Amino acid sequence: MLTVSEKINIAKISQPYAAVDILRKGYAGGGVDLRLALKIYTVRKSVEWRASMEDDAGYTSYSAGLIKTSNFLYSLCGYYGLGSFDSGGSVAPIVPITPDIYPFFISSSDFESDGVTYINENIVGDNIALFVNQWTQQWWPPEAGFFVLTSNGFRVIVDGFNANEQNYTIMVQRVYSPTTPVTTDNTLQIDSSFSLLIDSDNQLLIN
Amino acid sequence: MAFVENFTATQVLGSPSEIVLTDTSTGSDVNIVSRRVSFQTNESTYLVPDGTSTDYVVWPIADTTQTDDVLDKDYALYVTVEWIDINGDALYTKVLLRGFTSYNEDELYLSSQMEAANQMNISDNSFLMNQFLMRNYVDSGNQALERASDITTAQICYDQATILRTTSQYTLNVNS
């Protein structure tokens, strides 16, 4: 059973997720109550205040009214407050819903000083395509020689591209193919046809 | 050890009209014989318990805590404590700017309980909008104090929330 404190924390996380989800769903919030985030906030503040006052008053256990109101708060969180529970009945920390960041726009000012490197930890591990508005106005698919994924973003490798010399507007979109792991410029891939050998002089050989 | 003046001013559950003072000073000064506390509003008036003729309340040195019944609504107040000597002169002075919001917080909690007890309140636009407004006014008043030490703006916000509270039979009436 969730404690009052846990329900308050769930509400704190549910409020922004509800707000963002409603925004993403556009007109009419996709059926979600447009005021849900505000409702969660309003009730959560009251529950928090009452809980702190009962703590200060030395209550050994929270009042029945507070328990019921906190249960109501949890019910308001709905889908946004779902978490995972272990078999013992205790509550594991909830897995936050990660907002979908794609597609998003970047400009030349978002590149590093070298004019070709873009750093964004949020895209690491994703396969992406780039649409460079001021280039050929075409999509740069992954693994096509326009850019490479790096350990913390991507680097443009096509000749002539320099964000320091041109004001680019680039859309970054996620793609779900190919399904095989995406090669980065700092990753060594060896498949079954190659073998790694260490010789007697401790040299690494790739056969 | 040298005397370092300090105190806290809080409210307790069930007593929204009271302010509880706790002396948290460290060190000592043998010249201190008593304390005085005053509660000044944004209009430079002073709140005192009924029957007090002065602008301040005496806080005996022997009492680490003191409870003063001075509030009839939510207030933003300058709480000033003076540690005084035998001549009545202030040796040390500490001023805190605090918001005392138990009246309106109690009402907001009650409204949340009403929502929990009657789910139809969720769909009542009058109820919800007034509850949101009240919450906004209390939070805005708190932020005016915390972010800008603005007692006037804080009091205006608290008073707006108080209007909603004192007319709650209309503003938070489920039968809209």
mmCIF file of C-alpha atoms in Angstrom:
data_model
loop_
_atom_site.group_PDB
_atom_site.id
_atom_site.type_symbol
_atom_site.label_atom_id
_atom_site.label_comp_id
_atom_site.label_asym_id
_atom_site.label_seq_id
_atom_site.Cartn_x
_atom_site.Cartn_y
_atom_site.Cartn_z
ATOM 1 C CA MET A 1 0.000 0.000 0.000
ATOM 2 C CA LEU A 2 1.369 3.402 -0.952
ATOM 3 C CA THR A 3 2.232 5.865 1.783
ATOM 4 C CA VAL A 4 1.003 9.448 1.735
ATOM 5 C CA SER A 5 4.533 10.584 0.939
ATOM 6 C CA GLU A 6 4.745 8.190 -2.014
ATOM 7 C CA LYS A 7 1.418 9.376 -3.360
ATOM 8 C CA ILE A 8 2.589 12.990 -3.105
ATOM 9 C CA ASN A 9 5.757 12.134 -5.041
ATOM 10 C CA ILE A 10 3.748 10.292 -7.683
ATOM 11 C CA ALA A 11 1.524 13.344 -8.038
ATOM 12 C CA LYS A 12 4.570 15.600 -8.447
ATOM 13 C CA ILE A 13 5.704 13.457 -11.370
ATOM 14 C CA SER A 14 2.226 12.926 -12.817
ATOM 15 C CA GLN A 15 1.449 16.629 -13.007
ATOM 16 C CA PRO A 16 4.078 17.580 -15.628
ATOM 17 C CA TYR A 17 3.561 14.361 -17.577
ATOM 18 C CA ALA A 18 -0.155 15.050 -17.763
ATOM 19 C CA ALA A 19 0.504 18.641 -18.831
ATOM 20 C CA VAL A 20 2.942 17.595 -21.583
ATOM 21 C CA ASP A 21 0.765 14.720 -22.775
ATOM 22 C CA ILE A 22 -2.245 17.013 -23.066
ATOM 23 C CA LEU A 23 -0.158 19.500 -25.049
ATOM 24 C CA ARG A 24 1.116 16.782 -27.379
ATOM 25 C CA LYS A 25 -2.372 15.504 -28.030
ATOM 26 C CA GLY A 26 -3.342 18.901 -29.367
ATOM 27 C CA TYR A 27 -6.882 20.119 -29.625
ATOM 28 C CA ALA A 28 -9.094 18.986 -26.731
ATOM 29 C CA GLY A 29 -6.160 17.110 -25.245
ATOM 30 C CA GLY A 30 -7.088 13.955 -27.048
ATOM 31 C CA GLY A 31 -9.927 13.404 -24.614
ATOM 32 C CA VAL A 32 -7.827 13.946 -21.501
ATOM 33 C CA ASP A 33 -9.251 16.582 -19.133
ATOM 34 C CA LEU A 34 -7.486 19.814 -20.054
ATOM 35 C CA ARG A 35 -7.450 20.819 -16.394
ATOM 36 C CA LEU A 36 -6.050 17.547 -15.076
ATOM 37 C CA ALA A 37 -2.566 18.887 -14.306
ATOM 38 C CA LEU A 38 -4.097 21.799 -12.420
ATOM 39 C CA LYS A 39 -6.396 19.463 -10.489
ATOM 40 C CA ILE A 40 -3.481 17.245 -9.517
ATOM 41 C CA TYR A 41 -1.476 20.298 -8.429
ATOM 42 C CA THR A 42 -4.291 21.799 -6.369
ATOM 43 C CA VAL A 43 -5.120 18.622 -4.481
ATOM 44 C CA ARG A 44 -1.454 17.700 -4.060
ATOM 45 C CA LYS A 45 -0.661 21.046 -2.423
ATOM 46 C CA SER A 46 -3.483 20.551 0.063
ATOM 47 C CA VAL A 47 -2.389 17.003 0.873
ATOM 48 C CA GLU A 48 1.217 18.137 1.288
ATOM 49 C CA TRP A 49 0.248 20.969 3.590
ATOM 50 C CA ARG A 50 -1.984 18.774 5.733
ATOM 51 C CA ALA A 51 0.647 16.041 5.953
ATOM 52 C CA SER A 52 3.308 18.513 7.083
ATOM 53 C CA MET A 53 0.971 19.979 9.683
ATOM 54 C CA GLU A 54 0.140 16.520 11.042
ATOM 55 C CA ASP A 55 3.867 15.716 11.106
ATOM 56 C CA ASP A 56 4.563 18.903 13.062
ATOM 57 C CA ALA A 57 1.730 18.072 15.441
ATOM 58 C CA GLY A 58 3.392 14.748 16.196
ATOM 59 C CA TYR A 59 0.768 12.450 14.747
ATOM 60 C CA THR A 60 1.981 8.841 14.946
ATOM 61 C CA SER A 61 -0.177 8.006 11.945
ATOM 62 C CA TYR A 62 -1.963 10.219 9.479
ATOM 63 C CA SER A 63 -5.650 11.008 9.947
ATOM 64 C CA ALA A 64 -8.279 9.016 8.082
ATOM 65 C CA GLY A 65 -9.283 12.147 6.179
ATOM 66 C CA LEU A 66 -5.768 12.672 4.924
ATOM 67 C CA ILE A 67 -5.474 9.029 3.857
ATOM 68 C CA LYS A 68 -8.713 9.273 1.892
ATOM 69 C CA THR A 69 -7.758 12.567 0.280
ATOM 70 C CA SER A 70 -4.334 11.234 -0.674
ATOM 71 C CA ASN A 71 -6.029 8.195 -2.220
ATOM 72 C CA PHE A 72 -8.157 10.582 -4.234
ATOM 73 C CA LEU A 73 -5.003 12.411 -5.300
ATOM 74 C CA TYR A 74 -3.506 9.128 -6.476
ATOM 75 C CA SER A 75 -6.643 8.351 -8.447
ATOM 76 C CA LEU A 76 -6.403 11.725 -10.197
ATOM 77 C CA CYS A 77 -2.923 10.795 -11.399
ATOM 78 C CA GLY A 78 -4.439 7.886 -13.304
ATOM 79 C CA TYR A 79 -2.330 6.572 -16.151
ATOM 80 C CA TYR A 80 0.387 9.132 -15.430
ATOM 81 C CA GLY A 81 0.963 7.751 -11.981
ATOM 82 C CA LEU A 82 1.327 4.085 -12.856
ATOM 83 C CA GLY A 83 4.339 2.394 -11.399
ATOM 84 C CA SER A 84 5.735 -1.106 -10.918
ATOM 85 C CA PHE A 85 5.223 -3.273 -7.863
ATOM 86 C CA ASP A 86 7.278 -6.221 -6.716
ATOM 87 C CA SER A 87 5.717 -9.484 -5.511
ATOM 88 C CA GLY A 88 6.173 -8.477 -1.916
ATOM 89 C CA GLY A 89 3.637 -5.672 -2.282
ATOM 90 C CA SER A 90 6.054 -2.825 -1.751
ATOM 91 C CA VAL A 91 6.370 -0.167 -4.356
ATOM 92 C CA ALA A 92 9.404 0.122 -6.575
ATOM 93 C CA PRO A 93 10.207 3.587 -7.882
ATOM 94 C CA ILE A 94 7.903 4.309 -10.779
ATOM 95 C CA VAL A 95 9.372 4.351 -14.252
ATOM 96 C CA PRO A 96 8.729 7.825 -15.577
ATOM 97 C CA ILE A 97 7.087 8.161 -18.952
ATOM 98 C CA THR A 98 9.778 9.521 -21.259
ATOM 99 C CA PRO A 99 8.297 12.197 -23.502
ATOM 100 C CA ASP A 100 8.884 11.645 -27.212
ATOM 101 C CA ILE A 101 11.311 14.379 -28.254
ATOM 102 C CA TYR A 102 11.114 13.764 -31.994
ATOM 103 C CA PRO A 103 10.986 15.479 -34.344
ATOM 104 C CA PHE A 104 12.840 18.573 -33.178
ATOM 105 C CA PHE A 105 14.755 21.413 -34.822
ATOM 106 C CA ILE A 106 18.307 22.562 -34.310
ATOM 107 C CA SER A 107 20.266 25.390 -35.851
ATOM 108 C CA SER A 108 23.878 26.271 -36.452
ATOM 109 C CA SER A 109 24.131 27.776 -32.999
ATOM 110 C CA ASP A 110 23.508 24.328 -31.508
ATOM 111 C CA PHE A 111 26.705 22.912 -33.028
ATOM 112 C CA GLU A 112 30.038 22.767 -31.250
ATOM 113 C CA SER A 113 32.874 25.133 -32.114
ATOM 114 C CA ASP A 114 34.138 22.805 -34.860
ATOM 115 C CA GLY A 115 30.976 23.471 -36.851
ATOM 116 C CA VAL A 116 30.211 19.800 -37.486
ATOM 117 C CA THR A 117 29.642 18.214 -34.054
ATOM 118 C CA TYR A 118 26.263 18.219 -32.337
ATOM 119 C CA ILE A 119 25.984 16.991 -28.744
ATOM 120 C CA ASN A 120 22.683 15.796 -27.284
ATOM 121 C CA GLU A 121 22.593 12.917 -24.812
ATOM 122 C CA ASN A 122 18.860 12.464 -25.469
ATOM 123 C CA ILE A 123 19.451 11.047 -28.959
ATOM 124 C CA VAL A 124 22.186 8.596 -27.985
ATOM 125 C CA GLY A 125 21.151 5.090 -28.907
ATOM 126 C CA ASP A 126 18.502 6.251 -31.395
ATOM 127 C CA ASN A 127 18.724 5.864 -35.155
ATOM 128 C CA ILE A 128 18.053 9.253 -36.717
ATOM 129 C CA ALA A 129 17.682 11.018 -40.034
ATOM 130 C CA LEU A 130 18.452 14.681 -40.655
ATOM 131 C CA PHE A 131 16.717 17.178 -42.942
ATOM 132 C CA VAL A 132 19.014 20.130 -43.608
ATOM 133 C CA ASN A 133 16.893 22.966 -44.937
ATOM 134 C CA GLN A 134 19.767 24.998 -46.364
ATOM 135 C CA TRP A 135 21.588 22.072 -48.035
ATOM 136 C CA THR A 136 19.770 20.068 -50.629
ATOM 137 C CA GLN A 137 16.458 20.070 -48.756
ATOM 138 C CA GLN A 138 16.635 16.316 -48.632
ATOM 139 C CA TRP A 139 16.628 13.816 -45.874
ATOM 140 C CA TRP A 140 19.991 12.498 -44.810
ATOM 141 C CA PRO A 141 19.295 8.905 -43.955
ATOM 142 C CA PRO A 142 21.448 7.091 -41.489
ATOM 143 C CA GLU A 143 24.603 5.361 -42.714
ATOM 144 C CA ALA A 144 24.528 7.198 -46.043
ATOM 145 C CA GLY A 145 27.734 9.129 -45.630
ATOM 146 C CA PHE A 146 26.257 12.465 -44.563
ATOM 147 C CA PHE A 147 26.752 12.103 -40.823
ATOM 148 C CA VAL A 148 27.823 9.601 -38.218
ATOM 149 C CA LEU A 149 26.424 8.944 -34.807
ATOM 150 C CA THR A 150 28.804 9.562 -31.940
ATOM 151 C CA SER A 151 28.817 8.558 -28.299
ATOM 152 C CA ASN A 152 27.005 11.770 -27.354
ATOM 153 C CA GLY A 153 25.220 12.981 -30.526
ATOM 154 C CA PHE A 154 26.274 13.115 -34.154
ATOM 155 C CA ARG A 155 28.921 14.621 -36.431
ATOM 156 C CA VAL A 156 28.341 15.809 -39.985
ATOM 157 C CA ILE A 157 30.964 14.375 -42.310
ATOM 158 C CA VAL A 158 29.735 15.534 -45.726
ATOM 159 C CA ASP A 159 32.168 17.855 -47.493
ATOM 160 C CA GLY A 160 31.327 21.519 -47.329
ATOM 161 C CA PHE A 161 29.150 21.485 -44.230
ATOM 162 C CA ASN A 162 30.231 23.986 -41.587
ATOM 163 C CA ALA A 163 27.752 25.426 -39.113
ATOM 164 C CA ASN A 164 30.183 28.289 -38.412
ATOM 165 C CA GLU A 165 29.871 29.545 -41.977
ATOM 166 C CA GLN A 166 26.201 28.965 -42.738
ATOM 167 C CA ASN A 167 23.033 29.303 -40.730
ATOM 168 C CA TYR A 168 21.401 25.905 -41.015
ATOM 169 C CA THR A 169 17.982 24.767 -39.849
ATOM 170 C CA ILE A 170 17.943 21.017 -39.349
ATOM 171 C CA MET A 171 15.101 18.732 -38.399
ATOM 172 C CA VAL A 172 16.120 15.676 -36.415
ATOM 173 C CA GLN A 173 13.749 12.733 -36.761
ATOM 174 C CA ARG A 174 13.952 9.284 -35.344
ATOM 175 C CA VAL A 175 13.854 6.276 -37.684
ATOM 176 C CA TYR A 176 13.255 2.666 -36.730
ATOM 177 C CA SER A 177 15.265 0.926 -39.437
ATOM 178 C CA PRO A 178 17.731 -0.617 -39.842
ATOM 179 C CA THR A 179 17.076 -2.705 -36.769
ATOM 180 C CA THR A 180 20.672 -3.766 -36.374
ATOM 181 C CA PRO A 181 22.787 -1.684 -34.014
ATOM 182 C CA VAL A 182 23.867 1.564 -35.559
ATOM 183 C CA THR A 183 27.568 2.020 -36.151
ATOM 184 C CA THR A 184 29.255 4.944 -34.475
ATOM 185 C CA ASP A 185 32.647 6.299 -35.328
ATOM 186 C CA ASN A 186 34.062 5.173 -32.028
ATOM 187 C CA THR A 187 32.681 1.636 -31.988
ATOM 188 C CA LEU A 188 34.590 -1.387 -33.185
ATOM 189 C CA GLN A 189 32.350 -4.053 -34.649
ATOM 190 C CA ILE A 190 33.573 -7.533 -35.242
ATOM 191 C CA ASP A 191 31.273 -10.173 -36.617
ATOM 192 C CA SER A 192 31.644 -13.915 -36.690
ATOM 193 C CA SER A 193 34.008 -13.903 -39.710
ATOM 194 C CA PHE A 194 36.716 -12.072 -37.809
ATOM 195 C CA SER A 195 38.722 -13.109 -34.845
ATOM 196 C CA LEU A 196 40.680 -11.215 -32.290
ATOM 197 C CA LEU A 197 44.174 -12.503 -31.612
ATOM 198 C CA ILE A 198 46.680 -11.577 -28.986
ATOM 199 C CA ASP A 199 50.194 -12.590 -30.017
ATOM 200 C CA SER A 200 53.089 -13.366 -27.779
ATOM 201 C CA ASP A 201 54.218 -9.776 -27.867
ATOM 202 C CA ASN A 202 50.781 -8.620 -26.616
ATOM 203 C CA GLN A 203 49.771 -7.103 -29.910
ATOM 204 C CA LEU A 204 46.132 -7.046 -30.947
ATOM 205 C CA LEU A 205 45.615 -8.598 -34.351
ATOM 206 C CA ILE A 206 42.418 -8.604 -36.353
ATOM 207 C CA ASN A 207 42.484 -11.481 -38.737
ATOM 208 C CA MET B 1 29.796 31.768 24.147
ATOM 209 C CA ALA B 2 28.466 34.949 22.601
ATOM 210 C CA PHE B 3 24.722 35.278 22.275
ATOM 211 C CA VAL B 4 23.327 34.821 18.769
ATOM 212 C CA GLU B 5 19.687 35.751 18.501
ATOM 213 C CA ASN B 6 17.243 33.628 16.539
ATOM 214 C CA PHE B 7 13.683 32.350 16.664
ATOM 215 C CA THR B 8 11.024 30.621 14.618
ATOM 216 C CA ALA B 9 7.389 31.578 14.052
ATOM 217 C CA THR B 10 5.031 28.844 12.923
ATOM 218 C CA GLN B 11 1.416 27.740 13.028
ATOM 219 C CA VAL B 12 0.013 24.505 14.355
ATOM 220 C CA LEU B 13 -2.740 22.235 13.193
ATOM 221 C CA GLY B 14 -6.182 23.183 14.358
ATOM 222 C CA SER B 15 -5.254 26.692 15.543
ATOM 223 C CA PRO B 16 -5.153 29.026 12.571
ATOM 224 C CA SER B 17 -5.474 32.103 14.770
ATOM 225 C CA GLU B 18 -2.297 31.360 16.715
ATOM 226 C CA ILE B 19 1.383 31.932 16.054
ATOM 227 C CA VAL B 20 3.835 29.745 17.933
ATOM 228 C CA LEU B 21 7.186 31.345 18.682
ATOM 229 C CA THR B 22 10.238 29.322 19.616
ATOM 230 C CA ASP B 23 13.475 30.901 20.795
ATOM 231 C CA THR B 24 16.349 29.137 19.002
ATOM 232 C CA SER B 25 19.092 31.510 20.114
ATOM 233 C CA THR B 26 22.514 30.164 21.009
ATOM 234 C CA GLY B 27 24.996 31.342 23.607
ATOM 235 C CA SER B 28 24.130 33.554 26.539
ATOM 236 C CA ASP B 29 24.075 37.142 27.754
ATOM 237 C CA VAL B 30 23.435 37.747 31.428
ATOM 238 C CA ASN B 31 22.015 41.181 30.666
ATOM 239 C CA ILE B 32 18.965 39.764 28.913
ATOM 240 C CA VAL B 33 15.997 39.760 31.262
ATOM 241 C CA SER B 34 13.013 39.514 28.930
ATOM 242 C CA ARG B 35 11.774 39.554 25.369
ATOM 243 C CA ARG B 36 9.249 41.532 23.370
ATOM 244 C CA VAL B 37 7.546 40.364 20.213
ATOM 245 C CA SER B 38 5.564 42.418 17.733
ATOM 246 C CA PHE B 39 3.534 41.428 14.684
ATOM 247 C CA GLN B 40 3.491 44.200 12.077
ATOM 248 C CA THR B 41 1.224 44.149 9.039
ATOM 249 C CA ASN B 42 1.825 45.629 5.594
ATOM 250 C CA GLU B 43 -0.132 48.700 6.742
ATOM 251 C CA SER B 44 2.274 49.190 9.640
ATOM 252 C CA THR B 45 -0.366 48.285 12.184
ATOM 253 C CA TYR B 46 0.321 45.787 14.939
ATOM 254 C CA LEU B 47 -1.570 42.627 15.804
ATOM 255 C CA VAL B 48 -1.865 41.867 19.505
ATOM 256 C CA PRO B 49 -3.966 39.478 21.578
ATOM 257 C CA ASP B 50 -7.253 40.780 22.948
ATOM 258 C CA GLY B 51 -6.760 42.891 26.016
ATOM 259 C CA THR B 52 -3.212 43.972 25.158
ATOM 260 C CA SER B 53 -2.779 47.730 25.223
ATOM 261 C CA THR B 54 0.707 47.879 23.751
ATOM 262 C CA ASP B 55 1.914 47.250 20.204
ATOM 263 C CA TYR B 56 3.941 44.305 21.427
ATOM 264 C CA VAL B 57 3.571 41.188 23.540
ATOM 265 C CA VAL B 58 5.862 40.363 26.410
ATOM 266 C CA TRP B 59 7.623 37.017 26.071
ATOM 267 C CA PRO B 60 9.097 35.973 29.431
ATOM 268 C CA ILE B 61 12.695 34.882 29.266
ATOM 269 C CA ALA B 62 11.900 31.673 31.111
ATOM 270 C CA ASP B 63 9.618 30.469 28.311
ATOM 271 C CA THR B 64 11.352 28.916 25.319
ATOM 272 C CA THR B 65 8.089 28.929 23.377
ATOM 273 C CA GLN B 66 5.101 31.205 23.367
ATOM 274 C CA THR B 67 1.776 31.029 21.599
ATOM 275 C CA ASP B 68 0.059 34.287 20.655
ATOM 276 C CA ASP B 69 -3.545 34.367 19.457
ATOM 277 C CA VAL B 70 -3.458 37.347 17.091
ATOM 278 C CA LEU B 71 -4.799 36.239 13.716
ATOM 279 C CA ASP B 72 -8.318 36.539 12.364
ATOM 280 C CA LYS B 73 -7.364 35.778 8.765
ATOM 281 C CA ASP B 74 -4.254 34.973 6.751
ATOM 282 C CA TYR B 75 -1.526 37.548 7.131
ATOM 283 C CA ALA B 76 1.916 38.421 5.857
ATOM 284 C CA LEU B 77 3.725 39.802 8.886
ATOM 285 C CA TYR B 78 7.021 41.198 10.070
ATOM 286 C CA VAL B 79 7.608 39.285 13.294
ATOM 287 C CA THR B 80 10.097 41.153 15.452
ATOM 288 C CA VAL B 81 11.598 39.779 18.655
ATOM 289 C CA GLU B 82 13.708 41.970 20.890
ATOM 290 C CA TRP B 83 15.842 40.626 23.688
ATOM 291 C CA ILE B 84 15.807 43.405 26.284
ATOM 292 C CA ASP B 85 17.762 44.338 29.378
ATOM 293 C CA ILE B 86 16.596 45.524 32.782
ATOM 294 C CA ASN B 87 16.139 49.055 31.468
ATOM 295 C CA GLY B 88 13.847 47.908 28.669
ATOM 296 C CA ASP B 89 16.446 48.566 26.007
ATOM 297 C CA ALA B 90 16.756 46.126 23.143
ATOM 298 C CA LEU B 91 20.114 44.377 23.207
ATOM 299 C CA TYR B 92 19.355 42.122 20.254
ATOM 300 C CA THR B 93 16.695 42.273 17.558
ATOM 301 C CA LYS B 94 15.630 39.731 14.982
ATOM 302 C CA VAL B 95 12.994 40.285 12.298
ATOM 303 C CA LEU B 96 11.371 37.580 10.186
ATOM 304 C CA LEU B 97 8.975 38.119 7.280
ATOM 305 C CA ARG B 98 6.503 35.266 7.234
ATOM 306 C CA GLY B 99 3.209 34.291 5.664
ATOM 307 C CA PHE B 100 0.657 32.726 7.993
ATOM 308 C CA THR B 101 -1.831 30.926 5.783
ATOM 309 C CA SER B 102 -3.555 28.296 7.891
ATOM 310 C CA TYR B 103 -7.015 29.767 7.438
ATOM 311 C CA ASN B 104 -6.954 29.472 3.656
ATOM 312 C CA GLU B 105 -4.908 26.265 3.619
ATOM 313 C CA ASP B 106 -7.510 24.677 5.890
ATOM 314 C CA GLU B 107 -10.231 25.728 3.456
ATOM 315 C CA LEU B 108 -8.297 24.374 0.484
ATOM 316 C CA TYR B 109 -7.791 21.061 2.238
ATOM 317 C CA LEU B 110 -11.491 20.967 3.041
ATOM 318 C CA SER B 111 -12.296 21.578 -0.623
ATOM 319 C CA SER B 112 -10.023 18.694 -1.624
ATOM 320 C CA GLN B 113 -11.823 16.482 0.876
ATOM 321 C CA MET B 114 -15.114 17.582 -0.666
ATOM 322 C CA GLU B 115 -13.820 16.560 -4.078
ATOM 323 C CA ALA B 116 -12.789 13.177 -2.748
ATOM 324 C CA ALA B 117 -16.166 12.665 -1.105
ATOM 325 C CA ASN B 118 -18.260 13.913 -4.020
ATOM 326 C CA GLN B 119 -16.816 13.108 -7.423
ATOM 327 C CA MET B 120 -19.361 15.373 -9.120
ATOM 328 C CA ASN B 121 -17.337 18.306 -7.856
ATOM 329 C CA ILE B 122 -14.765 17.345 -10.458
ATOM 330 C CA SER B 123 -17.152 18.449 -13.164
ATOM 331 C CA ASP B 124 -18.421 21.570 -11.407
ATOM 332 C CA ASN B 125 -16.755 24.479 -13.206
ATOM 333 C CA SER B 126 -17.638 26.979 -10.522
ATOM 334 C CA PHE B 127 -16.192 24.832 -7.764
ATOM 335 C CA LEU B 128 -13.025 23.980 -9.655
ATOM 336 C CA MET B 129 -12.277 27.470 -10.935
ATOM 337 C CA ASN B 130 -12.690 29.011 -7.489
ATOM 338 C CA GLN B 131 -10.564 26.310 -5.927
ATOM 339 C CA PHE B 132 -7.868 26.925 -8.543
ATOM 340 C CA LEU B 133 -8.050 30.675 -7.935
ATOM 341 C CA MET B 134 -7.766 30.238 -4.212
ATOM 342 C CA ARG B 135 -4.767 27.954 -4.577
ATOM 343 C CA ASN B 136 -3.166 30.412 -6.966
ATOM 344 C CA TYR B 137 -3.665 33.354 -4.604
ATOM 345 C CA VAL B 138 -2.152 31.554 -1.618
ATOM 346 C CA ASP B 139 0.833 30.344 -3.647
ATOM 347 C CA SER B 140 1.309 33.762 -5.199
ATOM 348 C CA GLY B 141 1.338 35.382 -1.792
ATOM 349 C CA ASN B 142 3.933 32.890 -0.583
ATOM 350 C CA GLN B 143 6.077 33.511 -3.627
ATOM 351 C CA ALA B 144 5.855 37.272 -3.165
ATOM 352 C CA LEU B 145 7.434 36.798 0.251
ATOM 353 C CA GLU B 146 9.952 34.139 -0.707
ATOM 354 C CA ARG B 147 11.127 35.669 -3.963
ATOM 355 C CA ALA B 148 10.722 39.384 -3.371
ATOM 356 C CA SER B 149 10.096 39.973 0.353
ATOM 357 C CA ASP B 150 7.045 41.903 -0.833
ATOM 358 C CA ILE B 151 4.670 42.058 2.094
ATOM 359 C CA THR B 152 2.132 44.267 0.323
ATOM 360 C CA THR B 153 1.688 42.032 -2.694
ATOM 361 C CA ALA B 154 1.580 38.985 -0.451
ATOM 362 C CA GLN B 155 -1.171 40.485 1.692
ATOM 363 C CA ILE B 156 -3.217 41.449 -1.350
ATOM 364 C CA CYS B 157 -3.021 37.847 -2.591
ATOM 365 C CA TYR B 158 -3.901 36.411 0.799
ATOM 366 C CA ASP B 159 -6.876 38.786 1.053
ATOM 367 C CA GLN B 160 -8.185 37.643 -2.325
ATOM 368 C CA ALA B 161 -8.012 34.059 -1.129
ATOM 369 C CA THR B 162 -9.748 35.118 2.070
ATOM 370 C CA ILE B 163 -12.633 36.587 0.057
ATOM 371 C CA LEU B 164 -13.105 33.230 -1.634
ATOM 372 C CA ARG B 165 -12.925 31.479 1.712
ATOM 373 C CA THR B 166 -15.402 33.716 3.504
ATOM 374 C CA THR B 167 -17.866 33.316 0.613
ATOM 375 C CA SER B 168 -17.216 29.606 0.208
ATOM 376 C CA GLN B 169 -20.876 28.745 0.542
ATOM 377 C CA TYR B 170 -21.203 30.374 -2.884
ATOM 378 C CA THR B 171 -17.731 29.967 -4.406
ATOM 379 C CA LEU B 172 -17.249 26.346 -3.409
ATOM 380 C CA ASN B 173 -20.879 25.323 -3.508
ATOM 381 C CA VAL B 174 -21.370 22.039 -5.314
ATOM 382 C CA ASN B 175 -24.765 23.154 -6.487
ATOM 383 C CA SER B 176 -23.632 25.594 -9.145
#
